[in-house]
Structures are given as C-alpha cells and as structure tokens.
Coordinates of C-alpha atoms and ligand atoms in Angstrom, one line a residue:
M22 CA 191.3 85.1 -27.7
Q23 CA 193.8 84.9 -25.2
K24 CA 195.1 88.7 -24.9
A25 CA 198.2 89.8 -26.7
L26 CA 200.7 90.6 -24.4
E27 CA 203.2 93.6 -26.0
V28 CA 206.5 94.8 -24.9
V29 CA 206.1 98.6 -25.8
D30 CA 209.4 100.0 -25.5
G31 CA 212.3 99.7 -24.4
G32 CA 215.3 97.0 -23.5
S33 CA 215.1 93.2 -24.5
M34 CA 212.8 90.6 -22.3
T35 CA 215.9 88.8 -20.5
D36 CA 217.1 92.4 -19.8
P37 CA 220.4 91.6 -17.9
H38 CA 220.2 94.4 -15.2
R39 CA 217.0 92.0 -14.3
S40 CA 214.6 95.0 -14.3
L41 CA 211.1 95.1 -15.6
L42 CA 207.5 97.4 -15.5
I43 CA 204.5 95.9 -15.0
R44 CA 201.8 98.2 -16.3
G45 CA 198.6 99.1 -15.3
G46 CA 198.0 95.0 -14.3
R47 CA 194.9 94.5 -11.4
I48 CA 197.8 93.9 -8.4
V49 CA 196.4 91.3 -5.7
D50 CA 199.0 90.7 -3.0
P51 CA 197.3 89.1 -0.8
A52 CA 200.1 89.4 2.3
N53 CA 199.8 93.0 2.1
A54 CA 195.9 93.0 1.8
F55 CA 196.6 94.5 -1.9
D56 CA 194.4 94.3 -5.0
D57 CA 194.1 97.0 -7.4
V58 CA 194.9 98.2 -11.4
A59 CA 198.2 99.6 -10.0
D60 CA 202.2 99.4 -11.6
L61 CA 204.6 96.7 -10.4
L62 CA 208.8 97.9 -11.0
I63 CA 211.2 95.1 -10.6
E64 CA 214.9 96.0 -10.7
E65 CA 218.1 94.2 -10.2
G66 CA 215.4 91.1 -10.0
K67 CA 213.9 92.2 -6.7
V68 CA 210.8 94.0 -5.4
T69 CA 210.7 97.8 -5.9
G70 CA 207.9 99.8 -5.8
I71 CA 204.1 99.7 -6.3
G72 CA 202.2 102.5 -7.7
R73 CA 200.3 104.6 -10.6
S74 CA 202.7 105.8 -13.2
L75 CA 205.7 104.8 -12.4
S76 CA 208.8 105.0 -15.0
A77 CA 211.8 103.5 -15.3
P78 CA 214.1 104.8 -17.9
G79 CA 215.6 101.9 -19.8
A80 CA 213.9 99.0 -18.0
P81 CA 211.1 96.9 -20.5
V82 CA 208.1 97.7 -19.9
L83 CA 204.9 94.9 -19.9
D84 CA 202.0 96.1 -20.2
A85 CA 199.3 94.2 -17.8
S86 CA 196.1 95.7 -18.5
G87 CA 193.5 93.4 -18.2
L88 CA 195.6 91.0 -16.3
L89 CA 196.2 89.4 -13.3
V90 CA 199.5 90.7 -11.8
A91 CA 200.6 88.3 -8.6
P92 CA 203.1 87.3 -6.7
G93 CA 205.2 84.2 -8.1
F94 CA 202.8 81.3 -8.2
I95 CA 204.7 78.1 -6.2
D96 CA 204.4 74.3 -7.0
S97 CA 205.4 73.8 -3.5
H98 CA 204.6 69.6 -4.7
V99 CA 206.4 68.3 -7.4
H100 CA 208.0 64.8 -8.2
L101 CA 211.1 66.3 -10.5
R102 CA 213.0 63.0 -11.2
E103 CA 216.4 63.9 -11.6
P104 CA 218.2 62.2 -10.4
G105 CA 217.7 58.7 -11.4
F106 CA 214.2 58.9 -13.1
E107 CA 215.1 60.6 -16.3
H108 CA 213.1 59.0 -18.7
K109 CA 210.3 60.1 -17.5
E110 CA 211.5 63.8 -16.9
D111 CA 214.7 66.1 -15.7
I112 CA 214.5 69.2 -13.5
A113 CA 214.8 71.2 -17.0
S114 CA 211.8 70.0 -18.8
A115 CA 210.0 70.5 -15.5
T116 CA 211.0 73.4 -14.6
S117 CA 210.3 74.4 -18.6
A118 CA 206.7 73.2 -17.3
A119 CA 206.3 74.9 -14.9
A120 CA 207.1 78.2 -16.5
A121 CA 205.1 77.8 -19.8
G122 CA 202.6 77.0 -16.7
G123 CA 202.9 80.5 -14.4
I124 CA 205.2 78.4 -11.5
C125 CA 208.0 80.3 -10.7
A126 CA 209.2 78.0 -7.7
V127 CA 209.2 74.4 -7.3
V128 CA 209.4 72.6 -4.5
A129 CA 210.7 68.9 -5.3
M130 CA 209.6 65.2 -3.4
P131 CA 212.2 63.1 -2.5
N132 CA 211.5 60.2 -4.5
T133 CA 214.1 60.6 -6.4
E134 CA 217.5 57.8 -6.9
P135 CA 219.4 58.7 -4.3
P136 CA 217.4 60.5 -2.2
P137 CA 218.1 63.4 -0.5
D138 CA 219.1 62.0 2.4
S139 CA 222.3 63.5 3.2
A140 CA 224.9 66.6 2.8
G141 CA 226.5 65.7 -0.4
A142 CA 223.1 64.4 -1.9
L143 CA 221.6 67.9 -1.4
E144 CA 224.5 69.5 -2.4
E145 CA 224.5 67.6 -5.7
F146 CA 221.0 68.3 -6.6
Y147 CA 221.5 72.0 -6.0
Q148 CA 224.1 71.8 -7.6
R149 CA 221.8 70.7 -10.8
A150 CA 219.0 72.8 -10.6
A151 CA 221.6 75.9 -10.8
G152 CA 220.4 76.2 -14.4
A153 CA 216.4 75.8 -13.7
V154 CA 214.6 79.0 -15.8
T155 CA 212.4 78.6 -12.2
R156 CA 213.7 78.6 -8.8
V157 CA 213.5 74.6 -6.9
Y158 CA 214.1 73.8 -3.5
T159 CA 213.6 70.3 -2.6
V160 CA 212.9 68.9 0.8
G161 CA 214.7 66.0 2.8
C162 CA 214.0 62.9 3.8
V163 CA 212.7 61.9 6.9
T164 CA 214.2 58.3 6.7
R165 CA 217.4 58.1 4.9
G166 CA 217.0 56.1 1.9
R167 CA 213.5 56.6 2.8
A168 CA 213.6 53.3 4.0
G169 CA 211.3 53.7 7.6
V170 CA 213.9 52.2 9.8
E171 CA 215.9 55.6 10.6
L172 CA 215.7 58.6 10.8
A173 CA 218.0 61.0 8.1
P174 CA 220.4 63.7 9.1
L175 CA 217.5 66.2 9.8
A176 CA 219.1 69.6 11.2
E177 CA 222.5 68.8 8.2
L178 CA 219.3 68.7 5.9
A179 CA 218.1 71.5 6.9
S180 CA 220.6 73.7 6.5
C181 CA 221.7 72.2 3.4
G182 CA 219.1 74.1 2.3
A183 CA 216.4 72.0 3.1
V184 CA 212.7 73.4 3.0
A185 CA 211.1 70.6 5.1
F186 CA 211.6 67.1 5.3
S187 CA 209.2 64.8 4.2
D188 CA 209.3 60.8 3.0
D189 CA 206.6 60.9 0.2
G190 CA 205.8 58.9 -2.0
D191 CA 205.7 56.5 1.3
P192 CA 204.5 56.9 4.6
V193 CA 207.0 57.4 7.7
E194 CA 205.1 54.2 9.5
S195 CA 206.8 53.9 13.0
A196 CA 205.3 56.7 15.4
D197 CA 208.6 56.7 17.1
L198 CA 210.6 57.9 14.2
M199 CA 208.1 60.3 13.3
M200 CA 208.3 61.4 16.8
G201 CA 211.7 61.8 16.5
A202 CA 211.5 63.6 13.2
L203 CA 208.7 66.4 14.9
E204 CA 211.6 66.3 17.6
L205 CA 214.5 67.9 15.1
A206 CA 212.2 70.1 12.9
R207 CA 211.0 71.8 15.5
A208 CA 215.0 72.0 17.0
A209 CA 214.9 72.9 12.5
G210 CA 213.1 75.2 12.6
R211 CA 210.9 73.6 9.6
P212 CA 208.1 71.2 9.1
V213 CA 206.9 67.9 8.5
F214 CA 205.4 67.6 5.7
P215 CA 204.3 63.8 5.5
H216 CA 202.8 61.5 2.5
E217 CA 199.5 59.7 5.6
E218 CA 199.0 56.8 4.1
V219 CA 198.6 53.5 7.0
R220 CA 199.9 50.7 3.7
E221 CA 198.3 47.8 6.5
I222 CA 194.9 49.8 5.0
T223 CA 195.7 50.4 1.3
A224 CA 197.5 47.9 -0.1
G225 CA 197.6 46.4 -3.3
G226 CA 194.8 48.9 -3.8
C227 CA 194.8 51.3 -6.8
M228 CA 192.3 53.1 -6.5
H229 CA 189.9 54.8 -3.6
E230 CA 187.5 52.2 -1.3
G231 CA 184.1 52.8 -2.8
A232 CA 181.1 52.1 -4.8
V233 CA 183.0 52.5 -8.0
S234 CA 186.0 50.5 -7.2
A235 CA 183.4 47.8 -6.4
R236 CA 181.5 48.1 -9.6
L237 CA 184.6 48.1 -11.6
G238 CA 186.2 44.7 -9.4
V239 CA 189.3 46.3 -8.2
R240 CA 191.4 46.6 -5.2
G241 CA 190.0 49.8 -3.0
M242 CA 192.2 51.8 -0.7
P243 CA 189.7 52.8 2.0
A244 CA 189.3 57.0 3.4
A245 CA 190.4 55.3 6.7
G246 CA 194.3 54.5 5.2
E247 CA 194.6 58.5 5.4
E248 CA 192.8 59.5 8.7
E249 CA 194.4 57.1 10.5
M250 CA 197.7 58.0 10.2
I251 CA 196.6 61.8 10.0
A252 CA 195.2 61.0 13.6
R253 CA 198.1 60.0 14.8
D254 CA 200.6 62.6 13.7
I255 CA 198.3 65.0 15.1
E256 CA 198.5 63.8 18.0
L257 CA 202.1 63.8 18.2
V258 CA 202.2 67.3 17.5
R259 CA 199.7 67.4 20.4
Q260 CA 202.5 65.8 22.2
T261 CA 206.2 68.1 20.7
G262 CA 204.4 71.4 19.3
A263 CA 206.5 70.7 16.3
A264 CA 204.5 72.0 12.8
L265 CA 203.3 69.5 10.6
H266 CA 201.6 70.3 6.6
I267 CA 200.2 67.5 5.7
A268 CA 200.6 66.8 1.7
H269 CA 197.7 66.0 -0.1
I270 CA 195.1 65.5 2.4
S271 CA 191.5 64.1 -0.1
T272 CA 189.1 62.6 2.4
A273 CA 186.2 64.9 4.3
G274 CA 188.1 63.0 7.8
A275 CA 191.4 64.7 6.9
V276 CA 189.7 67.9 6.7
D277 CA 188.0 67.6 9.9
L278 CA 190.8 66.3 11.5
V279 CA 193.1 69.6 10.1
R280 CA 189.4 71.8 11.0
Q281 CA 189.7 70.2 14.2
A282 CA 193.1 70.7 15.2
K283 CA 193.3 74.3 13.4
T284 CA 190.1 75.0 16.0
A285 CA 192.7 73.9 19.1
G286 CA 195.2 75.7 18.2
L287 CA 197.7 73.1 17.0
P288 CA 200.9 74.1 14.9
V289 CA 199.0 72.0 12.3
S290 CA 197.8 72.6 8.4
C291 CA 197.6 71.0 4.9
E292 CA 196.9 70.7 1.0
V293 CA 195.4 70.0 -1.4
L294 CA 196.3 68.9 -4.6
T295 CA 194.6 70.7 -8.1
H296 CA 192.9 67.5 -8.9
H297 CA 191.3 66.4 -5.8
F298 CA 188.5 69.8 -6.2
V299 CA 187.8 68.7 -9.3
L300 CA 187.5 64.6 -10.1
A301 CA 186.0 61.8 -7.9
D302 CA 186.8 58.1 -7.9
E303 CA 184.4 58.2 -11.4
A304 CA 187.0 59.6 -13.3
V305 CA 188.7 55.9 -12.9
A306 CA 186.3 54.2 -15.1
I307 CA 186.2 57.0 -16.9
H308 CA 190.5 57.2 -18.0
G309 CA 191.7 54.4 -16.4
S310 CA 194.9 54.7 -15.1
A311 CA 195.7 58.5 -16.2
A312 CA 193.7 58.6 -13.1
K313 CA 195.4 56.4 -10.6
M314 CA 197.1 58.3 -8.2
S315 CA 198.1 57.9 -4.4
P316 CA 196.3 59.6 -2.4
P317 CA 193.2 58.5 -4.8
L318 CA 190.1 60.7 -6.4
R319 CA 187.6 59.8 -3.7
A320 CA 184.1 60.1 -3.7
P321 CA 181.8 63.3 -5.0
S322 CA 181.1 64.3 -0.7
D323 CA 185.3 64.5 -0.3
V324 CA 185.7 66.7 -3.7
E325 CA 182.7 69.0 -2.2
A326 CA 184.9 68.1 1.4
M327 CA 188.0 70.2 -0.4
L328 CA 185.8 72.5 -1.5
A329 CA 184.7 73.6 2.1
G330 CA 187.6 73.4 3.3
L331 CA 189.4 76.0 1.1
A332 CA 186.5 78.0 1.6
D333 CA 186.3 77.8 5.1
A334 CA 190.1 78.6 5.3
T335 CA 191.4 74.8 7.0
I336 CA 192.6 74.2 3.2
D337 CA 195.8 76.6 3.4
T338 CA 198.3 75.5 0.6
I339 CA 197.6 73.9 -4.0
A340 CA 199.1 72.0 -5.4
T341 CA 199.7 69.6 -8.4
D342 CA 202.1 66.3 -6.6
H343 CA 203.2 66.9 -10.8
A344 CA 203.9 63.3 -11.2
P345 CA 205.3 62.0 -14.5
H346 CA 205.3 58.4 -16.1
T347 CA 206.0 57.1 -19.7
A348 CA 203.1 56.5 -21.8
Q349 CA 204.7 53.2 -21.6
E350 CA 204.2 52.6 -17.9
K351 CA 201.0 54.3 -17.9
A352 CA 200.0 51.6 -19.9
L353 CA 199.9 49.0 -17.8
P354 CA 196.7 47.9 -16.5
L355 CA 195.2 50.0 -14.2
A356 CA 196.6 47.7 -11.3
E357 CA 200.2 48.1 -12.6
A358 CA 200.2 50.6 -13.3
P359 CA 202.3 53.7 -11.8
F360 CA 200.3 56.2 -9.3
G361 CA 201.0 60.0 -10.5
I362 CA 199.9 62.4 -13.0
V363 CA 201.1 65.5 -14.9
G364 CA 199.7 68.8 -12.9
L365 CA 202.7 71.8 -13.4
E366 CA 201.1 72.9 -17.0
T367 CA 196.9 72.5 -15.6
G368 CA 197.5 73.8 -12.4
I369 CA 195.9 77.2 -11.9
G370 CA 193.9 76.3 -15.7
L371 CA 191.8 74.2 -12.7
T372 CA 191.8 76.7 -9.6
F373 CA 191.1 79.2 -11.7
T374 CA 187.7 77.6 -13.8
Y375 CA 186.7 74.9 -9.7
L376 CA 187.6 77.7 -7.6
V377 CA 187.4 80.9 -8.5
E378 CA 185.0 81.4 -11.3
P379 CA 182.3 79.6 -9.5
R380 CA 183.7 81.6 -6.1
V381 CA 185.0 78.8 -3.7
L382 CA 187.4 81.7 -3.4
D383 CA 187.5 85.4 -3.8
L384 CA 190.7 86.3 -6.1
P385 CA 192.9 87.6 -3.6
A386 CA 192.1 83.7 -1.3
A387 CA 193.1 81.3 -4.4
V388 CA 195.7 84.0 -5.2
A389 CA 197.1 83.3 -1.6
R390 CA 196.9 80.0 -1.0
W391 CA 199.6 79.9 -4.6
T392 CA 201.5 81.9 -3.0
W393 CA 201.9 83.4 0.3
E394 CA 200.3 80.4 1.8
P395 CA 203.6 77.9 0.5
A396 CA 206.2 81.0 1.5
R397 CA 205.1 81.4 5.5
L398 CA 204.4 77.2 5.7
L399 CA 207.9 75.8 4.5
G400 CA 209.8 79.1 4.6
L401 CA 210.6 80.2 0.7
P402 CA 211.5 83.8 -0.5
G403 CA 208.5 85.3 -2.1
G404 CA 205.1 84.7 -2.7
R405 CA 205.0 88.3 -1.4
L406 CA 205.2 91.1 -3.3
S407 CA 207.3 93.7 -0.9
P408 CA 209.4 96.2 -1.5
G409 CA 212.8 94.6 -2.0
D410 CA 210.8 90.8 -2.4
P411 CA 212.0 87.7 -4.7
G412 CA 210.9 89.9 -8.1
D413 CA 208.5 86.8 -9.0
V414 CA 205.4 87.7 -11.5
T415 CA 202.9 84.8 -12.9
V416 CA 200.8 87.5 -15.2
I417 CA 197.6 85.6 -15.7
D418 CA 194.9 86.2 -18.6
M419 CA 191.0 85.2 -15.8
E420 CA 189.5 85.2 -19.9
S421 CA 191.6 82.8 -21.5
K422 CA 189.1 79.9 -22.5
W423 CA 191.8 77.5 -23.6
R424 CA 191.4 73.7 -24.2
V425 CA 194.4 71.4 -22.5
D426 CA 196.6 69.7 -25.8
P427 CA 198.8 66.9 -23.9
G428 CA 200.7 67.3 -27.4
E429 CA 201.8 70.8 -26.5
F430 CA 203.0 70.0 -22.6
R431 CA 206.8 70.7 -22.3
S432 CA 207.0 68.3 -19.3
K433 CA 208.2 65.4 -20.3
S434 CA 205.1 63.1 -19.8
T435 CA 201.6 63.6 -21.2
N436 CA 199.9 61.5 -17.6
T437 CA 196.9 63.4 -17.3
P438 CA 193.1 62.8 -17.1
F439 CA 192.5 66.6 -18.5
A440 CA 193.7 66.1 -22.0
G441 CA 190.8 68.0 -23.8
Y442 CA 189.0 69.9 -20.7
E443 CA 188.4 73.2 -22.2
L444 CA 190.0 75.6 -18.7
R445 CA 189.2 79.5 -18.4
G446 CA 192.3 81.6 -16.8
R447 CA 196.2 81.0 -18.5
A448 CA 199.8 82.3 -17.4
V449 CA 200.7 84.4 -20.3
A450 CA 204.1 85.8 -18.1
T451 CA 205.9 84.5 -15.8
V452 CA 208.3 86.3 -14.6
V453 CA 211.6 84.7 -11.7
G454 CA 213.6 87.2 -10.7
G455 CA 212.8 90.3 -13.1
R456 CA 213.8 87.8 -16.2
V457 CA 211.1 86.8 -18.5
V458 CA 211.0 82.6 -18.5
Y459 CA 208.1 82.6 -20.3
R460 CA 205.6 84.9 -22.1
T461 CA 202.5 83.3 -24.5
D462 CA 203.2 84.6 -28.6
A463 CA 201.7 88.0 -29.1
Ligands
ZN21 ZN1 202.3 62.0 -1.6

C-alpha cells in the first residue's frame, strides 16, 4: 500500500509563488551530510530553510511523515528523441515520464536529428524544452553531425548551454579528435562524457559475447570493445588533464580501469545504468530484444563488479539511458532490433530494490549518486538542498511495493525487460522549482 500524500492546508499544489512546505519527512541531503527528520521550506522556487516546526503562512503544506525527502533526482543520461524521432518519444512525453519516475532534471544525449552540434541547434533545443515539466539540459556533440570527422565548436556549444560533450550512441573513434575534444572541453570547464566502444571489436554484435551468446548462436560484443576505448581515453586524460566522465560502464575490467585512474589522481569519473547492476546477459535469452542495449547486459561477474564499484565509490553516478523505441521496432529479430530500453519510470524502484534494500549502498550514498554527484560532475544547478538552491525535491515512499506495468508508463514507448517486476520504493511527489509536477493520488 502506498502512503496517501496529503496537502494538509493552504494554497494549491501549483502555487504561483512556487512556495511549498514539506513537513516531517526524513531529509537526506548528502552534499550537506544532513540526514534527519525535519521540515523543508521552498519559497519563490528556491530552498529557503530546513528545520523543526517551520511555518510559512499561505504556502501549501505537503505532509511527508514516513517518507524520504531528497534533493531532486537527476537522470544524467536520457534520449529524448526530439528533434527527429518523435514517433518514439518527445520532450513533453519524456519529461512527463521523468516526473512520474521522481526525476526533476534530465540530461539529453545528442543522437537526435539534427544533433546539437551548433549554436543554432542548441538554441532551438532549449526553446523546445522551455515548456517541459522538469528541468532539461543537453550535452553537445563532440564532432559535427556526430560523424567522427571534425570537431564541433565545443567552446560555442558550452556557451549555449551544453553541459558536457558526447557523440553518445557512437564512440569518438579517432584518438586525435578525442585529444582535441579533451583540450577544448578543459578550456570550457566541461567534461567529455563518452560512449566507449571500439566498433572494430563489436561490429555486428547484438549482446554480450559470452556463454549465453554462444548458446543462442548470435554474434557477441566482447568486453574488450568497451575496455580498450576506456584505456585509451584515460591515457588521453593523463596527457591533457581534462575531465572525463565515462558513460555507462558495464564490465569488471572497466571498473578496474576507472578505479586505477582515480587512485592515480586523474579527473576520471563514471556512470552506471540501472539495468547493469540488476540484469546479466541471461536476460537476453528470456526477454529477447527487450533486453538488447548498448553496452549490453554483461556476465553475472560483471554485475557483481558494478555493485562493488558502487560500494567503493569507483562509480559516481547512476542513470537510466532511457532509450525509447516503438513496439514495431523492438519486434524485429534480435540481430536487427535497435539498442536500448526505457528507464525513467523504473530507475528509482530498481535503485531502492537492488542497492538500498540489500545494503549495497546506504541511503545517503544512493541518493548522492542520483543528485549531488551528477550535479557536481556536470556543473548542474541543484542536487543539494542549501539555501538558495533550486527548490527541486523528490519525495519517495521507500516501503511502497509496486509492480512494473508498462501500460501505465507516461513514456510513448514501453520497451523494458522489467515488465512484471515487483519493486520496492517509488516517488510519491516530484517538485521542480517549488511546483509539484507529479504526485500519486491521495
Ligand atoms: Zn551510449
């Protein structure tokens, strides 16, 4: 049973002054090492105080007793599909799904048409996103057209709001171009956020190369395809001193490479996706193309390595790589179906069920990987509840048990291997700038 979430007095939930008093929840704010039962006050869209028995005449009050009150969750790896692929998803549907999943801010990846490789494309993107219910940021391309031939104007993209640089969906195969990108990114004060894959090694693969791909008789994508590119880029960081935030690491060897780079004091950080700490490659035998993504689900020992990497803080951020595709596209045979699964509406449930409940991470560590860590590494506002910070809050019922029903998703697409999973932990209210953009029915 989900706890009813009531507005106990005052104003409407969409208060024009964007004020809200969230009363009596367990506030976990990792950046400030705060973990206690308290009230949180948001006024004019910004955090103004945390304390006991706060009052705010006229502001709506949200009773959060028994609930977790966290800084707004940030999904730092999302494919919005707009512009260019609106039959899969658009900014409105994706951010509606994000709000329902407890996500207050999304970082868009660049494999759109056109891609964000020029000032004009970025300006148009931010105009499109202006009416979204959550905050929306985008990375900018590393190369023009994501074609891997010449560098995009990274300094200009940064000045137009690119929070990082990536050709995600594709790697930057040329070491010369990656070197140039790292130098420009360092000058712009923004990280490179690469998809690491050597296509010569992975070409034609549709899942992890291992016992399961051999049994199914399909072409695999060896772990080396990811690890060799990560090793190259860590070496380029050693030469340039630029920040590298590696997208979606998925192999034990990748975790080891990042661990060594951190030990050496290099500015290297990394992300794990929710499915990579839950599922192994056997899921492809069960779910077929619904479990096809890139990087692929790996061996059980790799899943263990993700948990170990989270536990020892080698892995900095958790994201979903929300990658919508239509049912027709995913109905193609395994070798032909597109890579990717949706994630915005299952990210919190998977995190609490597979990391918090089994105590892989304590609560502050789990919250930090969705909030302060992505905010800090990508230079985003929020992720923290200090006075003056954005009034972005995710309220979570950690006891709520629920079953994943893709028919209830707000996303336009339902491609997930998690249909029918029983999860524990769900967002019951999502607050962006003091405005309640989602809440479960009381
Ligand atoms: Zn990728």
